[in-house]
Amino acid sequence: IAGITQAPTSQILAAGRRMTLRCTQDMRHNAMYWYRQDLGLGLRLIHYSNTAGTTGKGEVPDGYSVSRANTDDFPLTLASAVPSQTSVYFCASSDSGLNTGELFFGEGSRLTVL
Amino acid sequence: GQNIDQPTEMTATEGAIVQINCTYQTSGFNGLFWYQQHAGEAPTFLSYNVLDGLEEKGRFSSFLSRSKGYSYLLLKELQMKDSASYLCAVMDSNYQLIWGAGTKLIIKP
């Protein structure tokens, strides 16, 4: 049982470089989310998708983009990385949207931008 | 603004009971969630409260008072494996999840 798979698990990146974090789920969940987690702060929503073909902006979307071409995949792209994007990134999914409650998280991608 | 408050860190003894509090101020309320996150791992779902009262699930219980904007997570018969961060999150009127910064729980033998 895979659940949600994120790649890479860890990456060091030079500022200005483009980076895509991959996220794949095998639970056929409609909704998917990208969060960043920083020390001393709660999880912050970057982008979300309620269903394949649709995406929306979360609390901190600037500098990030997403796509949802199919149910399973939800990649997050940093077009031109900056040091403030150093963080742990979590992809998550849920069945039928947020109002069902439970989110299933991937293991996280630790990104360092120098 | 919307705000979730929980203690930064707590310490408890193996076998004891600990209560982790969470207070919130949000634009509307559609439920409160508790997640557990071990260091370096993903958060995992523990509980969901939408009505006032206590929800019990094994060694873990979660309480909600909507009028007070208050919840707690109660952990009984503490085990070393309970050492983790506990995240409180509230779903607001737009069905957006607002997350607290988490409470790091340290269990000592």
Tab-separated table of N, CA, C and O in Angstrom, chain B residues 42-80:
chain	number	residue	atom	x	y	z
B	42	ALA	N	5.528	12.286	8.360
B	42	ALA	CA	4.309	12.974	7.948
B	42	ALA	C	3.303	13.027	9.102
B	42	ALA	O	3.270	12.140	9.950
B	43	PRO	N	2.461	14.048	9.133
B	43	PRO	CA	1.359	14.061	10.107
B	43	PRO	C	0.385	12.925	9.817
B	43	PRO	O	0.144	12.580	8.655
B	44	THR	N	-0.176	12.364	10.892
B	44	THR	CA	-1.208	11.342	10.736
B	44	THR	C	-2.422	11.728	11.568
B	44	THR	O	-2.299	12.246	12.674
B	45	PHE	N	-3.594	11.462	11.044
B	45	PHE	CA	-4.862	11.861	11.640
B	45	PHE	C	-5.104	11.141	12.952
B	45	PHE	O	-4.917	9.931	13.065
B	46	LEU	N	-5.546	11.903	13.979
B	46	LEU	CA	-5.913	11.306	15.256
B	46	LEU	C	-7.410	11.404	15.520
B	46	LEU	O	-8.049	10.430	15.913
B	47	SER	N	-7.972	12.629	15.358
B	47	SER	CA	-9.361	12.802	15.761
B	47	SER	C	-9.994	13.982	15.061
B	47	SER	O	-9.307	14.869	14.551
B	48	TYR	N	-11.338	13.970	15.087
B	48	TYR	CA	-12.138	15.036	14.485
B	48	TYR	C	-13.320	15.310	15.408
B	48	TYR	O	-14.040	14.385	15.778
B	49	ASN	N	-13.484	16.572	15.811
B	49	ASN	CA	-14.626	16.980	16.630
B	49	ASN	C	-15.384	18.092	15.905
B	49	ASN	O	-14.772	19.070	15.475
B	50	VAL	N	-16.676	17.927	15.808
B	50	VAL	CA	-17.492	19.001	15.234
B	50	VAL	C	-18.597	19.424	16.208
B	50	VAL	O	-19.083	20.550	16.143
B	51	LEU	N	-18.965	18.533	17.127
B	51	LEU	CA	-19.942	18.843	18.172
B	51	LEU	C	-19.243	18.912	19.518
B	51	LEU	O	-18.201	18.292	19.714
B	52	ASP	N	-19.840	19.656	20.457
B	52	ASP	CA	-19.271	19.772	21.792
B	52	ASP	C	-19.235	18.410	22.480
B	52	ASP	O	-20.133	17.592	22.311
B	53	GLY	N	-18.202	18.220	23.255
B	53	GLY	CA	-18.127	17.009	24.049
B	53	GLY	C	-16.834	16.275	23.823
B	53	GLY	O	-15.892	16.767	23.196
B	54	LEU	N	-16.801	15.081	24.375
B	54	LEU	CA	-15.595	14.258	24.390
B	54	LEU	C	-15.735	13.090	23.418
B	54	LEU	O	-16.738	12.385	23.433
B	55	GLU	N	-14.706	12.918	22.608
B	55	GLU	CA	-14.628	11.766	21.715
B	55	GLU	C	-13.473	10.895	22.181
B	55	GLU	O	-12.348	11.370	22.266
B	56	GLU	N	-13.772	9.634	22.482
B	56	GLU	CA	-12.731	8.743	22.997
B	56	GLU	C	-12.350	7.706	21.945
B	56	GLU	O	-13.222	7.128	21.293
B	57	LYS	N	-11.042	7.501	21.830
B	57	LYS	CA	-10.543	6.515	20.877
B	57	LYS	C	-9.320	5.862	21.496
B	57	LYS	O	-8.197	6.331	21.371
B	58	GLY	N	-9.554	4.785	22.218
B	58	GLY	CA	-8.457	4.079	22.866
B	58	GLY	C	-7.816	4.930	23.953
B	58	GLY	O	-8.503	5.482	24.809
B	59	ARG	N	-6.503	5.076	23.892
B	59	ARG	CA	-5.798	5.865	24.905
B	59	ARG	C	-5.938	7.372	24.670
B	59	ARG	O	-5.578	8.168	25.531
B	60	PHE	N	-6.438	7.735	23.499
B	60	PHE	CA	-6.539	9.154	23.143
B	60	PHE	C	-7.995	9.611	23.189
B	60	PHE	O	-8.897	8.908	22.735
B	61	SER	N	-8.217	10.810	23.723
B	61	SER	CA	-9.549	11.429	23.723
B	61	SER	C	-9.392	12.865	23.290
B	61	SER	O	-8.372	13.501	23.570
B	62	SER	N	-10.426	13.388	22.639
B	62	SER	CA	-10.404	14.795	22.237
B	62	SER	C	-11.706	15.448	22.667
B	62	SER	O	-12.781	14.878	22.505
B	63	PHE	N	-11.570	16.649	23.213
B	63	PHE	CA	-12.713	17.396	23.741
B	63	PHE	C	-12.867	18.696	22.972
B	63	PHE	O	-11.873	19.314	22.572
B	64	LEU	N	-14.107	19.129	22.805
B	64	LEU	CA	-14.394	20.392	22.119
B	64	LEU	C	-15.452	21.190	22.868
B	64	LEU	O	-16.481	20.629	23.291
B	65	SER	N	-15.192	22.497	23.013
B	65	SER	CA	-16.203	23.458	23.456
B	65	SER	C	-16.226	24.580	22.429
B	65	SER	O	-15.308	25.412	22.374
B	66	ARG	N	-17.239	24.605	21.590
B	66	ARG	CA	-17.314	25.620	20.540
B	66	ARG	C	-17.557	27.015	21.117
B	66	ARG	O	-17.024	28.004	20.616
B	67	SER	N	-18.323	27.114	22.190
B	67	SER	CA	-18.615	28.417	22.780
B	67	SER	C	-17.364	29.063	23.360
B	67	SER	O	-17.232	30.286	23.367
B	68	LYS	N	-16.421	28.246	23.797
B	68	LYS	CA	-15.177	28.764	24.376
B	68	LYS	C	-14.042	28.786	23.363
B	68	LYS	O	-12.945	29.261	23.670
B	69	GLY	N	-14.249	28.251	22.184
B	69	GLY	CA	-13.166	28.188	21.196
B	69	GLY	C	-11.999	27.374	21.725
B	69	GLY	O	-10.834	27.782	21.625
B	70	TYR	N	-12.299	26.205	22.250
B	70	TYR	CA	-11.310	25.457	23.025
B	70	TYR	C	-11.436	23.966	22.764
B	70	TYR	O	-12.543	23.419	22.645
B	71	SER	N	-10.286	23.325	22.690
B	71	SER	CA	-10.235	21.883	22.567
B	71	SER	C	-9.044	21.368	23.364
B	71	SER	O	-8.092	22.109	23.633
B	72	TYR	N	-9.101	20.130	23.757
B	72	TYR	CA	-7.899	19.487	24.283
B	72	TYR	C	-7.801	18.056	23.777
B	72	TYR	O	-8.799	17.421	23.462
B	73	LEU	N	-6.578	17.590	23.726
B	73	LEU	CA	-6.272	16.198	23.414
B	73	LEU	C	-5.728	15.576	24.686
B	73	LEU	O	-4.784	16.093	25.282
B	74	LEU	N	-6.341	14.484	25.109
B	74	LEU	CA	-5.940	13.805	26.337
B	74	LEU	C	-5.285	12.473	25.978
B	74	LEU	O	-5.890	11.663	25.262
B	75	LEU	N	-4.079	12.277	26.439
B	75	LEU	CA	-3.368	11.041	26.187
B	75	LEU	C	-3.164	10.315	27.517
B	75	LEU	O	-2.567	10.856	28.450
B	76	LYS	N	-3.654	9.094	27.589
B	76	LYS	CA	-3.547	8.316	28.817
B	76	LYS	C	-2.489	7.228	28.676
B	76	LYS	O	-2.110	6.847	27.563
B	77	GLU	N	-2.031	6.718	29.810
B	77	GLU	CA	-1.058	5.601	29.833
B	77	GLU	C	0.071	5.860	28.834
B	77	GLU	O	0.330	5.052	27.941
B	78	LEU	N	0.711	6.990	29.005
B	78	LEU	CA	1.702	7.430	28.040
B	78	LEU	C	2.785	6.388	27.803
B	78	LEU	O	3.276	5.738	28.731
B	79	GLN	N	3.147	6.264	26.530
B	79	GLN	CA	4.218	5.365	26.120
B	79	GLN	C	5.304	6.201	25.444
B	79	GLN	O	5.045	7.288	24.931
B	80	MET	N	6.509	5.665	25.417
B	80	MET	CA	7.625	6.406	24.829
B	80	MET	C	7.318	6.767	23.363
B	80	MET	O	7.709	7.832	22.885
